[in-house]
XYZ file of C-alpha atoms in Angstrom:
470
model
C 117.581 163.264 99.840
C 114.251 161.910 98.662
C 113.516 158.808 96.579
C 110.017 158.488 95.152
C 108.807 155.423 93.299
C 106.193 156.295 90.680
C 104.486 152.969 90.042
C 102.045 152.437 87.164
C 99.956 149.340 87.817
C 98.648 148.886 84.266
C 102.205 148.412 82.997
C 103.590 147.051 86.279
C 106.313 149.673 85.770
C 108.355 151.686 88.241
C 109.889 155.069 87.428
C 111.996 156.867 90.030
C 112.267 160.510 91.060
C 115.279 161.429 93.202
C 116.118 164.850 94.636
C 119.052 166.159 96.656
C 120.095 169.709 97.465
C 118.242 171.437 94.648
C 118.955 168.872 91.935
C 117.008 165.882 90.635
C 117.394 162.690 88.636
C 114.677 160.627 87.018
C 115.099 156.960 86.151
C 113.051 155.237 83.407
C 110.300 157.882 83.030
C 106.970 157.087 81.393
C 105.967 158.689 78.072
C 104.048 161.715 79.394
C 106.333 164.383 80.860
C 103.823 166.649 82.599
C 103.780 164.800 85.956
C 107.591 164.970 86.228
C 107.801 168.637 85.262
C 105.111 169.473 87.809
C 107.102 167.643 90.511
C 110.265 169.552 89.592
C 108.434 172.892 89.815
C 106.726 172.008 93.087
C 110.011 170.971 94.697
C 111.928 173.889 93.159
C 114.678 171.638 91.808
C 116.508 171.312 88.510
C 116.571 168.044 86.603
C 120.226 167.152 86.117
C 120.076 163.657 84.570
C 117.593 161.241 83.003
C 118.899 157.719 83.572
C 117.757 154.861 81.342
C 118.459 151.321 82.532
C 118.159 149.931 78.972
C 116.173 150.185 75.734
C 112.776 149.186 77.088
C 110.651 146.735 75.116
C 107.330 146.863 76.963
C 106.796 150.630 77.068
C 107.975 153.832 75.422
C 110.025 155.942 77.791
C 109.581 159.703 78.157
C 113.330 160.276 78.010
C 113.439 162.100 74.643
C 110.606 164.548 75.372
C 111.751 165.121 78.944
C 115.295 165.917 77.803
C 114.030 168.442 75.232
C 111.828 170.181 77.794
C 114.388 170.340 80.613
C 117.769 170.240 78.794
C 118.778 167.400 81.108
C 120.911 164.807 79.291
C 119.843 161.184 78.874
C 122.292 158.678 80.346
C 122.728 155.079 79.192
C 125.125 152.393 80.285
C 128.051 151.104 78.206
C 127.440 149.762 74.641
C 124.147 151.657 74.160
C 123.857 153.256 70.721
C 120.807 155.542 70.605
C 120.093 157.609 67.488
C 119.930 160.805 69.548
C 122.421 162.675 71.676
C 123.031 160.990 75.021
C 125.749 160.312 77.575
C 127.058 156.774 77.170
C 128.524 156.083 80.581
C 131.476 153.896 81.437
C 131.140 151.032 83.872
C 131.476 152.369 87.445
C 131.250 155.980 86.258
C 129.851 158.246 88.974
C 127.295 161.025 88.491
C 126.666 163.647 91.178
C 123.151 164.869 91.933
C 123.143 167.417 94.722
C 124.935 165.769 97.637
C 124.405 162.203 96.468
C 126.256 160.090 93.920
C 124.941 157.552 91.434
C 127.277 154.848 90.161
C 126.728 153.013 86.878
C 126.945 149.226 87.097
C 126.955 147.658 83.639
C 124.917 144.455 83.984
C 124.387 142.896 80.536
C 122.185 139.841 80.116
C 118.623 141.055 79.777
C 119.988 143.303 77.035
C 123.597 144.107 76.216
C 123.375 147.724 77.389
C 121.420 146.924 80.562
C 122.762 148.794 83.558
C 121.847 149.251 87.199
C 122.326 152.491 89.123
C 123.753 152.371 92.647
C 122.882 155.366 94.813
C 125.249 156.566 97.561
C 124.129 159.126 100.126
C 126.044 162.267 101.124
C 128.174 160.169 103.507
C 129.170 157.734 100.775
C 126.983 154.891 102.062
C 125.407 152.686 99.387
C 121.672 153.028 99.948
C 119.687 151.959 96.888
C 119.975 149.947 93.700
C 117.823 150.872 90.720
C 118.003 147.496 89.075
C 116.048 148.022 85.851
C 115.214 144.681 84.253
C 118.389 143.032 85.530
C 116.966 142.131 88.933
C 113.290 141.957 89.800
C 111.764 141.039 93.127
C 111.467 137.265 92.986
C 112.959 136.964 89.511
C 115.420 138.360 86.976
C 114.998 139.811 83.501
C 114.334 137.391 80.656
C 117.448 136.838 78.522
C 115.784 136.166 75.171
C 114.717 139.652 74.088
C 118.111 140.865 72.850
C 118.845 137.918 70.549
C 117.936 139.819 67.382
C 120.304 142.649 68.302
C 123.287 140.337 68.699
C 124.583 137.016 67.462
C 124.262 135.511 70.959
C 121.804 132.781 71.928
C 119.451 133.156 74.881
C 121.637 130.734 76.840
C 124.693 132.900 76.186
C 122.779 136.005 77.255
C 121.624 134.147 80.368
C 125.275 133.383 81.070
C 126.066 137.099 80.860
C 123.197 137.809 83.237
C 124.602 135.273 85.684
C 128.002 137.028 85.674
C 126.332 140.425 86.134
C 124.250 139.301 89.089
C 126.715 137.079 90.885
C 129.752 139.330 90.436
C 128.249 142.831 90.669
C 124.937 142.658 92.501
C 125.155 139.852 95.063
C 128.376 141.191 96.660
C 126.546 144.408 97.609
C 125.359 144.975 101.191
C 122.167 143.286 102.381
C 120.570 146.539 103.618
C 120.550 148.153 100.171
C 117.017 148.788 98.888
C 116.235 147.292 95.482
C 114.001 149.347 93.197
C 113.212 147.352 90.021
C 111.752 148.638 86.752
C 108.843 146.170 86.860
C 106.677 144.125 89.189
C 104.180 141.271 89.046
C 102.196 141.239 85.819
C 104.988 142.395 83.531
C 105.911 140.209 80.552
C 109.595 140.985 81.210
C 109.776 138.255 83.853
C 107.838 135.116 84.800
C 107.761 134.825 88.609
C 107.797 138.313 90.109
C 106.648 139.065 93.627
C 103.741 141.445 94.254
C 105.912 143.870 96.255
C 107.518 146.789 94.395
C 110.616 147.317 96.567
C 112.673 145.177 98.941
C 116.073 144.866 100.589
C 118.774 143.095 98.637
C 119.319 140.837 101.644
C 115.770 139.545 101.495
C 116.078 138.979 97.759
C 119.218 136.923 98.361
C 117.076 134.683 100.572
C 113.802 134.567 98.623
C 114.654 135.013 94.950
C 114.986 131.514 93.506
C 117.263 132.686 90.678
C 119.790 134.091 93.143
C 120.073 130.725 94.868
C 121.342 128.503 92.067
C 124.238 126.151 92.760
C 126.118 127.050 89.588
C 125.947 128.897 86.278
C 124.485 125.913 84.434
C 121.511 125.615 86.792
C 121.008 129.387 86.642
C 120.792 129.319 82.842
C 118.313 126.445 82.970
C 116.080 128.235 85.474
C 115.922 131.598 83.695
C 115.336 130.111 80.235
C 112.835 127.425 81.250
C 109.199 128.183 80.505
C 109.729 131.473 78.668
C 106.684 132.429 76.612
C 107.140 134.220 73.270
C 107.404 137.993 73.819
C 104.489 140.144 72.642
C 104.835 141.316 69.029
C 104.987 145.011 69.941
C 108.154 144.625 72.037
C 110.545 145.046 69.129
C 108.729 148.162 67.911
C 108.929 149.778 71.344
C 112.660 149.082 71.488
C 113.096 150.900 68.176
C 111.080 153.895 69.385
C 113.157 154.105 72.551
C 116.352 153.822 70.557
C 115.533 156.054 67.577
C 113.142 158.600 69.108
C 109.488 159.328 68.472
C 106.860 161.997 67.866
C 106.324 164.418 70.719
C 103.716 163.203 73.183
C 102.062 166.629 72.971
C 101.523 166.120 69.213
C 100.207 162.591 69.765
C 97.764 163.819 72.408
C 96.566 166.736 70.264
C 95.894 164.453 67.295
C 94.153 161.800 69.386
C 91.822 164.262 71.079
C 89.987 165.193 67.895
C 86.205 164.870 68.576
C 84.362 163.232 65.686
C 80.625 163.151 65.033
C 79.255 159.697 64.104
C 79.248 160.521 60.372
C 82.872 161.755 60.456
C 83.879 158.813 62.600
C 82.390 156.337 60.134
C 83.900 158.086 57.096
C 87.405 158.158 58.584
C 87.139 154.524 59.663
C 86.284 153.437 56.127
C 88.826 155.693 54.401
C 91.781 155.002 56.684
C 91.294 151.352 57.585
C 91.454 152.413 61.227
C 90.692 149.933 63.996
C 87.728 151.006 66.098
C 88.886 150.446 69.677
C 86.140 150.487 72.297
C 87.571 150.870 75.808
C 84.333 150.718 77.807
C 84.047 148.003 80.447
C 83.065 144.536 79.311
C 79.580 144.535 80.874
C 78.678 147.673 78.965
C 80.313 146.652 75.695
C 78.585 143.279 75.323
C 75.151 144.921 75.324
C 75.738 147.024 72.213
C 78.684 148.340 70.241
C 79.774 149.480 66.796
C 80.058 146.465 64.460
C 83.663 145.335 63.835
C 84.985 147.248 66.864
C 87.387 145.594 69.280
C 86.977 145.877 73.039
C 89.933 146.256 75.382
C 88.632 147.701 78.635
C 90.400 150.663 80.160
C 89.591 149.219 83.598
C 92.056 146.299 83.263
C 95.585 145.667 81.982
C 94.771 147.889 79.040
C 98.118 148.882 77.523
C 99.775 145.425 77.626
C 96.706 143.837 76.004
C 96.653 146.507 73.302
C 100.280 145.671 72.572
C 99.687 141.937 72.566
C 96.498 141.905 70.472
C 96.931 144.816 68.060
C 100.729 144.406 67.882
C 101.468 146.925 65.104
C 102.134 150.328 66.702
C 101.521 152.007 63.340
C 97.904 150.798 63.190
C 95.513 153.788 62.854
C 92.989 153.784 65.708
C 89.637 155.440 66.360
C 88.376 155.486 69.938
C 85.054 154.832 71.616
C 85.284 155.770 75.291
C 83.110 156.810 78.171
C 82.840 160.612 78.245
C 85.889 161.987 80.051
C 88.148 158.983 79.387
C 89.533 160.248 76.064
C 92.799 161.772 77.323
C 93.510 158.869 79.663
C 93.045 156.445 76.770
C 95.328 158.301 74.335
C 97.952 158.628 77.082
C 97.912 154.948 77.945
C 98.095 153.968 74.277
C 101.116 156.212 73.778
C 102.913 154.522 76.649
C 103.211 151.407 74.506
C 103.865 153.262 71.267
C 100.400 153.390 69.707
C 100.578 156.979 68.498
C 98.265 156.799 65.489
C 95.005 157.693 67.226
C 92.970 159.680 64.702
C 90.279 160.878 67.085
C 87.382 159.748 69.247
C 83.610 159.402 68.924
C 82.217 162.663 70.271
C 79.487 161.901 72.797
C 80.593 158.291 73.117
C 78.545 155.279 72.064
C 75.299 157.061 72.952
C 75.922 159.472 70.067
C 76.346 156.524 67.681
C 73.172 154.883 68.968
C 71.137 158.102 68.686
C 72.313 158.535 65.095
C 70.441 155.351 64.210
C 73.493 153.570 62.883
C 73.934 149.804 63.030
C 74.892 148.201 66.346
C 75.970 144.734 67.456
C 76.072 142.728 70.687
C 77.904 139.748 72.225
C 75.919 136.565 72.995
C 76.523 136.258 76.742
C 74.919 133.990 79.328
C 75.328 133.543 83.077
C 77.349 130.703 84.586
C 74.097 129.207 85.852
C 72.574 129.200 82.381
C 75.824 127.749 81.026
C 75.535 124.888 83.528
C 71.995 124.124 82.362
C 72.866 124.270 78.660
C 75.836 121.888 78.793
C 74.305 119.343 81.178
C 74.299 115.948 79.513
C 75.692 117.364 76.268
C 79.037 117.054 74.514
C 79.631 120.815 74.439
C 82.796 122.426 73.138
C 84.329 124.782 75.717
C 87.284 127.110 75.164
C 89.211 128.479 78.145
C 91.185 131.583 77.104
C 93.006 132.151 80.401
C 96.776 131.811 80.649
C 98.100 128.280 80.548
C 99.148 128.514 84.210
C 95.583 129.435 85.213
C 94.212 126.553 83.162
C 96.701 124.123 84.736
C 95.720 125.280 88.213
C 92.035 124.386 87.681
C 89.725 124.090 84.692
C 86.498 122.580 83.386
C 87.198 118.941 82.526
C 86.207 119.162 78.862
C 87.652 122.622 78.183
C 90.349 123.328 75.599
C 93.147 125.714 76.572
C 93.497 128.524 74.034
C 95.085 131.580 75.727
C 93.883 134.984 74.562
C 97.467 136.107 73.913
C 97.598 133.674 70.987
C 94.162 134.326 69.514
C 95.676 135.503 66.230
C 97.119 132.001 65.857
C 94.318 129.724 67.066
C 91.436 131.654 65.534
C 92.262 130.058 62.165
C 91.768 126.569 63.613
C 88.122 127.203 64.530
C 85.309 125.589 62.585
C 82.903 128.500 61.901
C 80.007 126.013 61.810
C 80.705 124.435 65.225
C 79.274 126.204 68.264
C 81.435 126.655 71.369
C 81.288 128.280 74.802
C 84.102 130.606 75.859
C 85.281 131.955 79.195
C 88.251 133.613 80.899
C 88.792 134.390 84.584
C 86.223 137.135 85.165
C 84.856 138.274 81.787
C 87.397 140.983 80.956
C 89.452 138.889 78.545
C 86.593 136.847 77.077
C 84.896 140.072 75.982
C 88.082 141.038 74.157
C 88.133 137.639 72.479
C 84.441 137.862 71.605
C 84.917 141.246 69.936
C 87.871 139.980 67.902
C 86.001 136.843 66.858
C 82.979 138.806 65.710
C 85.162 141.331 63.877
C 86.678 138.376 61.982
C 83.264 136.949 61.109
C 82.881 134.253 63.795
C 79.456 134.274 65.437
C 79.227 130.633 66.483
C 79.949 131.065 70.186
C 78.489 132.031 73.548
C 80.536 133.933 76.121
C 80.184 133.224 79.854
C 79.529 136.163 82.159
C 81.852 136.289 85.162
C 84.262 133.725 83.699
C 85.778 130.925 85.743
C 85.189 132.843 88.958
C 81.433 132.477 88.389
C 81.752 128.949 86.995
C 83.567 127.835 90.157
C 80.362 128.285 92.164
C 78.418 125.881 89.906
C 78.358 122.072 89.930
C 80.169 121.836 86.594
C 82.938 119.223 86.864
C 86.380 120.725 87.256
C 89.914 119.421 87.659
C 91.511 119.298 91.101
C 93.150 122.578 92.098
C 96.956 122.669 91.765
C 98.876 125.613 93.232
C 101.093 126.976 90.456
C 103.186 129.080 92.841
C 104.423 125.931 94.557
C 105.232 124.364 91.193
C 107.299 127.384 90.150
C 109.272 127.268 93.360
């Protein structure tokens, strides 16, 4: 028996590849199927089942394509109602894969169909729990995402989650390994640990949600401090439930090379968003006017989902040469399938064509310190609220990037302001969006708060947010 965790850092997502005696199972696969098919061929095994822990909201699973290419059935837990053929398992139903067995544990709460999969080895010993979004390391799945699919409140869903965890998961043996669907950085939880696997026994000791004195306190803990889910979540759920275009078709369409003239014509005719995925330091120097920067070198896919939101938005790409396929693939993982092509030759081709270019007004932290000294400057901090609360410039306003589509309308286009994030990655995104919307009354700070921290600019006292959460 072999269990392999396939962890994708950009999405903080874990898929699982399990083989035993010539047969395999895959749990919560990512959109692109090629890596899984290559593994199956290399190991000389047949895929028997594709297990889905629930209808994912933060990424589009590869279950539909993988099933078509391998003839392996997709398995969901009780109450799931996909629009395609699938096995809807009963609670405690057992599936055999080679010499091992996988038991379905229906654990509603995060969503109504949420299920965990308990793996038993050839001797019948319970070895591993694939916990989906029911149980994370250090946290549990948020109970507010399924409200629109049912008439239950988030408190009622949290109550269901409590019953699932305390009656079905906590009674299991301490030496069972827990393999969750997500880790730190995912929007599906709020206090996840950086590790990607752990024993259930250690989680019983360290996971604050598993140590509540009663159901009431549990509900309070899991519902307190929940931020609104990103707008693309509901669209991803629908794609996972109803099906989607083949990834091969999406990739073929997205990898259409376009000369600058074609690129410009299609952008104007289609209303496509020009998405520039080069790193922030390169982008700020020069870029196509009205383009939006979300760097491929950071948490690319989640930020695309949060800032663009509509998965049906047509997109044209500007990438570094060689990054085209990686970009289309990562967009497809969160459902953005409408990539119409990419700028052939990258930004250099646009520049050589003599077409108009733009830049972001950026200064160093040292220059920022000089410019604001003795002045009543307006400063906007676009980091997460928790980062701002931990430490910030005294006069700064907290306006998280995730909510830029809301707070951008409150800006006075005539009033100048300085803007920073943690390192420059997010502030470049914000700068590109602001300029695309016609705001040019700002200066962005290179290196963000990390660089600002080394200056003499007055800051609040540091407060450890981890200690507050615990």
